[in-house]
Amino acid sequence: MQLKIKFIIFSFLLLLLASCTTNKYQAAESILKSGNYPIAIEEFDKLINISKNGYEKTLSENSRSEAYYQLAEKAKSLNNYNLAIRLYYLANSNQADERLIDCYMELVEGFKTKDDKNRILSTYNYIINYLYLSPRVPELMYYRLNSIYNWYNDKPQVWDYYCELFTKYPESEFVKKSQVIIDEFLKEKIDNIVQEKKNNEGLDLIIETLIELKKYPSSYQIYISKEISQIYIQLAENDIKSRDYIRADQNFRKALEYDETQNDYVNKRLKEVCDLFINHGNSLLAKRQIDDAISFYNRAFTIIPEYSVAKQAIARAERRRVEISKAEELKQDGLQLDRKKKYAEALEVYKRAYQLDDTDELSKLIFEMNNVIQIEKDPKAFALKVINQYEGGIIARRVAGLKADLVKKWGKDVRESGWKAIGSATRMKMELRYDFITPDDNYFLSWQVNMKDKTVIPLNKLTEKMIGK
Amino acid sequence: MKNILAFLILVIVYPALFAQDFDIKVFADTLKYKWDSPASRYEYREDLLFRTNLLKKYENEKLNIGFNITKSMLIPGMGHFQTKNYLRGQILLSTEIILAGTTYFLYDKSQEKYDKYHNSTQIDEMNQYYSDANSSYKQASLTAALFVVVWGYNLYDTYVVTKQYNDRLWLKNVDKETNKKIMLTPNGVSIKF
């Protein structure tokens, strides 16, 4: 009989042991249900500290949170906000956080009656910074922003708060509400920024600031865009002045991105930039730098693709290349004919070459070939013609002058030789002489005439003096 | 019996002897759970929510300790099989079978000797059979007592292993869900929120 009793006690203890932990949790739960929250919290705290079972711990933590919440509700119903705030904080749940904010807002109402602005703002700041996951934070951010604007008119601070609100809660209805306040001073802010552009310095920074402003919703989005566009145009114009056309093009296009109404002006200016490329190309073409010219024409396409003027210019440059090449061939042909003494044919070929490529070299060749043809006909007459036409007939006038002076002094005693040509025209040169003989003195005037290039060289000091060399 | 009653009274009275006064400042101290920043407070909440979401799954998968002990009561080692402690279950089950078999064999043997003792007519035979029957009966009682001890241990151990199983199950579920949140992908580590 005694053995049976021992066996029953043993089995009972065993079952007691088996259900021991569960009973601790259930005991704490029953304390919670009975409304003895502080004791329940203490029991849950103990259980959480000692239990090795995560399930039980989790249940206990949830129940503890509920106990704190219920206790906080009691404290709040007794208007003990300080305690309620602490207990809601310890409850650490979304529901508790909302009630916590309710407590703070009721405190704020009290501060408002005392006009305690600092404490109101501190409370808003606390909620915003410490309970930032609450869905009511945007609302509080709006209240803070509104208060700062109305009480202190601190526009930079208001703008910073607005940026923070929009960055964190772009979809919030309080962004729109805050925008009404922002709109009151944003235009002035934009105008102050834009005013700096008059100095024509730091334009990039102004654009950067305006783009930053544009990120945040306001009623001045279009206004900001137009201002950004204007500054890009200003930058582009500066680029044109410094001949950085590619960058000018980029800036013009950026200007269009912000304001499409500038399309006509930008297109006109882009065309003008293209024309600058074309003009520069033309000047290179005039200098016979055909590849460089084409390269410049091509640069116009980076600004206006299929730009017809550039296409025409390239075609013209290619034609010019062909003409120069052909002119060179003709020149070589002319030189061949010259060597064969076929001067008339050579002259024709040079003229044709000159029509294709009016170079100084070809011009000189034509001039010389004309002279050679005349030398061939009558070298002496041509030499005389050269000396008579030399520098508008200066030699003929001086000789006549000398003669007049001598006749005046000596009368009929003066004898003159007239123009005498000495030498042959084989080397395209001839010496021309004119002598005066007086009783007192003799004047032997002598020049060498290079007939091919129609140049005259004085051969003595007298003739040198006569033509002033 | 008196000792047990005294122990129970001590257990009940002990906490009251050392109970401290209730301090509201300590009780409502917002730093008592070491939430020294908003981030750490939200982190705790997130973790609790994560674990709370696992409660249902755990409740569905966990083993009921009482039910498992009942199984082990009926078939020793059965509770161990439920907790996947197969070796311990097999050892306990086979030990119980051997002990039960041995008890039955020895008891049967003692009964046989006892019958022979009843049917014997000579004094020497009577003494011999009685002695043999008595010896076998004592051995049978001993193995029966061993059977009960092992059975009792089997129940206690079922409680221990079931508790351990449940604890492990919780940790396993937490690990599994954590790994779902943090996964290694070809592009690197991806964290799901």
Short mmCIF file of N, CA and C in Angstrom, two decimals, chain A residues 7 9-11 14-21 37-38 41-42 45 52-55 57-59 61-62 64-65 68 71 83 85-97 100 129-134, chain B residues 1 4 8 22 24-25 27-33 35-42 44-45 47-49 51-56 58-59 62 65-66 69 73 148 151-153 155-156 159 163 166-167 170-171:
data_model
loop_
_atom_site.label_atom_id
_atom_site.label_comp_id
_atom_site.label_asym_id
_atom_site.label_seq_id
_atom_site.Cartn_x
_atom_site.Cartn_y
_atom_site.Cartn_z
N PHE A 7 4.54 5.52 -5.44
CA PHE A 7 4.50 5.50 -6.90
C PHE A 7 3.63 6.64 -7.43
N ILE A 9 2.90 9.50 -5.83
CA ILE A 9 3.58 10.78 -5.57
C ILE A 9 4.68 11.01 -6.62
N PHE A 10 5.43 9.95 -6.94
CA PHE A 10 6.50 10.05 -7.94
C PHE A 10 5.94 10.48 -9.30
N SER A 11 4.84 9.80 -9.69
CA SER A 11 4.22 10.14 -10.99
C SER A 11 3.72 11.59 -11.00
N LEU A 14 6.54 13.96 -11.32
CA LEU A 14 7.04 13.89 -12.70
C LEU A 14 6.19 14.76 -13.64
N LEU A 15 4.88 14.60 -13.48
CA LEU A 15 3.97 15.40 -14.32
C LEU A 15 4.08 16.90 -13.98
N LEU A 16 4.27 17.19 -12.69
CA LEU A 16 4.44 18.58 -12.24
C LEU A 16 5.67 19.20 -12.90
N LEU A 17 6.72 18.39 -12.90
CA LEU A 17 7.98 18.83 -13.53
C LEU A 17 7.78 19.08 -15.02
N ALA A 18 7.01 18.15 -15.62
CA ALA A 18 6.79 18.26 -17.06
C ALA A 18 6.07 19.54 -17.43
N SER A 19 5.14 19.95 -16.58
CA SER A 19 4.34 21.13 -16.94
C SER A 19 4.81 22.38 -16.21
N CYS A 20 5.97 22.28 -15.56
CA CYS A 20 6.46 23.37 -14.72
C CYS A 20 6.58 24.70 -15.48
N THR A 21 7.31 24.70 -16.64
CA THR A 21 7.59 25.93 -17.38
C THR A 21 6.31 26.51 -17.96
N TYR A 37 -1.11 44.45 -13.88
CA TYR A 37 -0.10 44.59 -14.93
C TYR A 37 1.33 44.70 -14.40
N PRO A 38 1.60 45.48 -13.36
CA PRO A 38 3.01 45.56 -12.91
C PRO A 38 3.58 44.19 -12.53
N ILE A 41 4.16 42.16 -15.60
CA ILE A 41 5.38 42.61 -16.30
C ILE A 41 6.62 42.04 -15.61
N GLU A 42 6.64 42.08 -14.29
CA GLU A 42 7.79 41.53 -13.54
C GLU A 42 7.95 40.04 -13.84
N ASP A 45 9.20 39.56 -17.34
CA ASP A 45 10.63 39.91 -17.39
C ASP A 45 11.49 38.74 -16.90
N LYS A 52 14.73 29.27 -21.89
CA LYS A 52 15.59 28.93 -23.02
C LYS A 52 14.76 28.65 -24.27
N ASN A 53 13.45 28.67 -24.09
CA ASN A 53 12.57 28.38 -25.22
C ASN A 53 12.15 29.68 -25.91
N GLY A 54 12.56 29.81 -27.17
CA GLY A 54 12.31 31.04 -27.92
C GLY A 54 10.83 31.32 -28.08
N TYR A 55 10.05 30.24 -28.22
CA TYR A 55 8.60 30.38 -28.38
C TYR A 55 8.01 31.04 -27.16
N LYS A 57 9.58 32.72 -24.87
CA LYS A 57 10.12 34.08 -24.74
C LYS A 57 9.31 35.05 -25.59
N THR A 58 9.06 34.64 -26.82
CA THR A 58 8.33 35.51 -27.75
C THR A 58 6.92 35.79 -27.23
N LEU A 59 6.27 34.73 -26.77
CA LEU A 59 4.93 34.92 -26.21
C LEU A 59 4.99 35.90 -25.03
N GLU A 61 7.23 38.19 -24.41
CA GLU A 61 7.55 39.56 -24.83
C GLU A 61 6.31 40.27 -25.37
N ASN A 62 5.51 39.53 -26.12
CA ASN A 62 4.26 40.11 -26.64
C ASN A 62 3.31 40.45 -25.49
N ARG A 64 4.13 41.02 -22.41
CA ARG A 64 4.69 42.12 -21.63
C ARG A 64 4.36 43.46 -22.30
N SER A 65 4.48 43.48 -23.62
CA SER A 65 4.17 44.69 -24.36
C SER A 65 2.71 45.09 -24.12
N TYR A 68 2.32 46.55 -20.64
CA TYR A 68 2.77 47.95 -20.59
C TYR A 68 1.72 48.86 -21.22
N LEU A 71 -1.25 49.29 -18.99
CA LEU A 71 -0.88 50.11 -17.84
C LEU A 71 -0.78 51.58 -18.25
N LEU A 83 4.08 59.43 -16.97
CA LEU A 83 4.18 57.97 -16.77
C LEU A 83 3.66 57.24 -18.01
N ILE A 85 3.65 58.18 -21.05
CA ILE A 85 4.64 58.26 -22.13
C ILE A 85 5.72 57.19 -21.95
N ARG A 86 6.21 57.06 -20.73
CA ARG A 86 7.26 56.06 -20.46
C ARG A 86 6.73 54.64 -20.71
N LEU A 87 5.50 54.40 -20.27
CA LEU A 87 4.96 53.04 -20.39
C LEU A 87 4.63 52.70 -21.85
N TYR A 88 4.12 53.70 -22.59
CA TYR A 88 3.88 53.46 -24.02
C TYR A 88 5.20 53.18 -24.72
N TYR A 89 6.20 53.93 -24.30
CA TYR A 89 7.54 53.74 -24.90
C TYR A 89 8.01 52.31 -24.65
N LEU A 90 7.80 51.83 -23.41
CA LEU A 90 8.25 50.48 -23.07
C LEU A 90 7.39 49.41 -23.74
N ALA A 91 6.14 49.75 -24.04
CA ALA A 91 5.27 48.78 -24.74
C ALA A 91 5.86 48.47 -26.12
N ASN A 92 6.49 49.46 -26.71
CA ASN A 92 7.21 49.30 -27.97
C ASN A 92 6.42 48.55 -29.04
N SER A 93 5.28 49.13 -29.40
CA SER A 93 4.50 48.56 -30.52
C SER A 93 3.95 49.73 -31.34
N ASN A 94 3.50 49.42 -32.52
CA ASN A 94 2.98 50.49 -33.39
C ASN A 94 1.79 51.19 -32.74
N GLN A 95 0.93 50.36 -32.16
CA GLN A 95 -0.26 50.88 -31.50
C GLN A 95 0.15 51.80 -30.33
N ALA A 96 1.14 51.35 -29.56
CA ALA A 96 1.60 52.14 -28.42
C ALA A 96 2.22 53.45 -28.88
N ASP A 97 2.95 53.39 -30.00
CA ASP A 97 3.57 54.62 -30.52
C ASP A 97 2.52 55.65 -30.89
N LEU A 100 1.35 57.11 -27.83
CA LEU A 100 2.44 57.94 -27.31
C LEU A 100 2.39 59.32 -27.96
N ASN A 129 12.15 62.64 -34.60
CA ASN A 129 13.44 61.93 -34.55
C ASN A 129 13.38 60.58 -33.86
N TYR A 130 12.50 60.44 -32.90
CA TYR A 130 12.48 59.20 -32.13
C TYR A 130 11.39 58.22 -32.55
N LEU A 131 10.34 58.72 -33.16
CA LEU A 131 9.25 57.82 -33.56
C LEU A 131 9.08 57.90 -35.07
N TYR A 132 10.22 57.86 -35.77
CA TYR A 132 10.20 58.17 -37.20
C TYR A 132 9.47 57.14 -38.06
N LEU A 133 9.12 56.00 -37.50
CA LEU A 133 8.38 55.03 -38.31
C LEU A 133 6.86 55.21 -38.20
N SER A 134 6.46 56.15 -37.39
CA SER A 134 5.01 56.38 -37.24
C SER A 134 4.45 57.04 -38.51
N MET B 1 6.83 12.43 4.37
CA MET B 1 5.64 13.19 3.94
C MET B 1 5.65 14.61 4.55
N ILE B 4 8.19 16.78 2.75
CA ILE B 4 7.69 17.27 1.44
C ILE B 4 6.79 18.49 1.66
N LEU B 8 7.35 22.36 0.26
CA LEU B 8 6.37 23.09 -0.56
C LEU B 8 6.03 24.45 0.06
N PHE B 22 8.21 48.24 -4.46
CA PHE B 22 8.01 48.57 -5.86
C PHE B 22 8.54 49.98 -6.14
N ILE B 24 8.76 52.79 -8.87
CA ILE B 24 8.16 53.20 -10.15
C ILE B 24 9.21 53.72 -11.13
N LYS B 25 10.27 54.35 -10.56
CA LYS B 25 11.32 54.90 -11.44
C LYS B 25 12.05 53.77 -12.17
N PHE B 27 10.83 50.78 -12.52
CA PHE B 27 9.83 50.05 -13.32
C PHE B 27 9.59 50.73 -14.67
N ALA B 28 9.54 52.07 -14.65
CA ALA B 28 9.24 52.80 -15.89
C ALA B 28 10.50 53.38 -16.54
N ASP B 29 11.64 52.83 -16.18
CA ASP B 29 12.89 53.31 -16.77
C ASP B 29 12.95 52.91 -18.26
N THR B 30 12.98 53.91 -19.14
CA THR B 30 12.91 53.61 -20.58
C THR B 30 14.19 52.98 -21.12
N LEU B 31 15.23 52.97 -20.28
CA LEU B 31 16.48 52.36 -20.75
C LEU B 31 16.67 50.95 -20.20
N LYS B 32 15.65 50.45 -19.48
CA LYS B 32 15.84 49.16 -18.82
C LYS B 32 16.04 48.00 -19.81
N TYR B 33 15.51 48.16 -21.00
CA TYR B 33 15.71 47.09 -21.99
C TYR B 33 16.83 47.42 -22.99
N TRP B 35 17.26 49.99 -24.87
CA TRP B 35 16.91 50.66 -26.13
C TRP B 35 17.44 52.08 -26.00
N ASP B 36 18.75 52.22 -26.24
CA ASP B 36 19.36 53.53 -26.01
C ASP B 36 19.29 54.44 -27.22
N SER B 37 18.69 53.96 -28.29
CA SER B 37 18.49 54.83 -29.47
C SER B 37 17.19 54.41 -30.14
N PRO B 38 16.59 55.32 -30.93
CA PRO B 38 15.35 54.94 -31.63
C PRO B 38 15.58 53.72 -32.52
N ALA B 39 16.77 53.67 -33.11
CA ALA B 39 17.06 52.55 -34.02
C ALA B 39 17.04 51.23 -33.27
N SER B 40 17.67 51.20 -32.09
CA SER B 40 17.72 49.94 -31.36
C SER B 40 16.33 49.53 -30.87
N ARG B 41 15.49 50.53 -30.58
CA ARG B 41 14.12 50.22 -30.15
C ARG B 41 13.31 49.62 -31.30
N TYR B 42 13.47 50.24 -32.49
CA TYR B 42 12.75 49.72 -33.65
C TYR B 42 13.29 48.35 -34.07
N TYR B 44 14.46 46.10 -32.07
CA TYR B 44 13.87 45.11 -31.16
C TYR B 44 12.45 44.77 -31.64
N ARG B 45 11.70 45.82 -31.99
CA ARG B 45 10.31 45.61 -32.40
C ARG B 45 10.24 44.75 -33.67
N ASP B 47 12.43 42.61 -34.65
CA ASP B 47 12.83 41.25 -34.32
C ASP B 47 11.66 40.51 -33.65
N LEU B 48 10.97 41.21 -32.75
CA LEU B 48 9.84 40.58 -32.06
C LEU B 48 8.74 40.23 -33.06
N LEU B 49 8.50 41.14 -33.98
CA LEU B 49 7.47 40.89 -35.00
C LEU B 49 7.85 39.67 -35.85
N ARG B 51 9.69 37.19 -34.92
CA ARG B 51 9.52 35.96 -34.14
C ARG B 51 8.03 35.66 -33.92
N THR B 52 7.25 36.71 -33.76
CA THR B 52 5.80 36.51 -33.55
C THR B 52 5.18 35.82 -34.77
N ASN B 53 5.68 36.18 -35.93
CA ASN B 53 5.17 35.55 -37.16
C ASN B 53 5.49 34.06 -37.23
N LEU B 54 6.44 33.64 -36.42
CA LEU B 54 6.82 32.22 -36.44
C LEU B 54 6.04 31.40 -35.41
N LEU B 55 5.26 32.06 -34.55
CA LEU B 55 4.57 31.35 -33.47
C LEU B 55 3.62 30.27 -34.00
N LYS B 56 2.84 30.66 -35.00
CA LYS B 56 1.82 29.74 -35.53
C LYS B 56 2.48 28.48 -36.10
N TYR B 58 5.33 27.29 -35.36
CA TYR B 58 5.90 26.50 -34.27
C TYR B 58 4.80 25.70 -33.56
N GLU B 59 3.68 26.37 -33.32
CA GLU B 59 2.58 25.68 -32.63
C GLU B 59 2.10 24.48 -33.42
N LYS B 62 5.27 21.80 -33.17
CA LYS B 62 5.87 21.36 -31.89
C LYS B 62 5.20 20.08 -31.37
N ILE B 65 4.24 17.81 -24.98
CA ILE B 65 5.05 17.04 -24.01
C ILE B 65 4.20 15.98 -23.30
N GLY B 66 3.00 16.35 -22.84
CA GLY B 66 2.14 15.40 -22.12
C GLY B 66 1.76 14.22 -22.99
N ILE B 69 4.71 11.97 -23.50
CA ILE B 69 4.99 11.16 -22.31
C ILE B 69 3.98 10.00 -22.22
N MET B 73 4.61 6.14 -22.00
CA MET B 73 4.04 5.32 -20.92
C MET B 73 3.55 3.99 -21.49
N VAL B 148 10.43 -1.25 -13.77
CA VAL B 148 9.70 -0.04 -13.35
C VAL B 148 10.64 1.19 -13.34
N TRP B 151 11.34 2.20 -16.81
CA TRP B 151 10.10 2.80 -17.35
C TRP B 151 9.97 4.25 -16.86
N GLY B 152 10.25 4.42 -15.57
CA GLY B 152 10.19 5.77 -14.97
C GLY B 152 11.22 6.69 -15.62
N TYR B 153 12.45 6.16 -15.79
CA TYR B 153 13.49 6.97 -16.44
C TYR B 153 13.07 7.33 -17.87
N LEU B 155 10.10 7.83 -18.94
CA LEU B 155 9.14 8.95 -18.92
C LEU B 155 9.87 10.29 -18.70
N TYR B 156 10.80 10.28 -17.74
CA TYR B 156 11.56 11.51 -17.46
C TYR B 156 12.37 11.95 -18.69
N TYR B 159 10.35 13.52 -21.36
CA TYR B 159 10.09 14.93 -21.08
C TYR B 159 11.29 15.80 -21.53
N LYS B 163 11.32 18.41 -24.74
CA LYS B 163 11.59 19.83 -24.50
C LYS B 163 12.75 20.31 -25.39
N ASN B 166 11.62 20.61 -28.94
CA ASN B 166 10.84 21.83 -29.17
C ASN B 166 11.74 23.07 -29.21
N ASP B 167 12.73 23.10 -28.30
CA ASP B 167 13.66 24.24 -28.30
C ASP B 167 14.41 24.30 -29.63
N TRP B 170 12.27 25.53 -32.57
CA TRP B 170 12.13 26.99 -32.61
C TRP B 170 13.35 27.63 -33.29
N LEU B 171 14.52 27.16 -32.81
CA LEU B 171 15.76 27.74 -33.37
C LEU B 171 15.88 27.43 -34.86
#
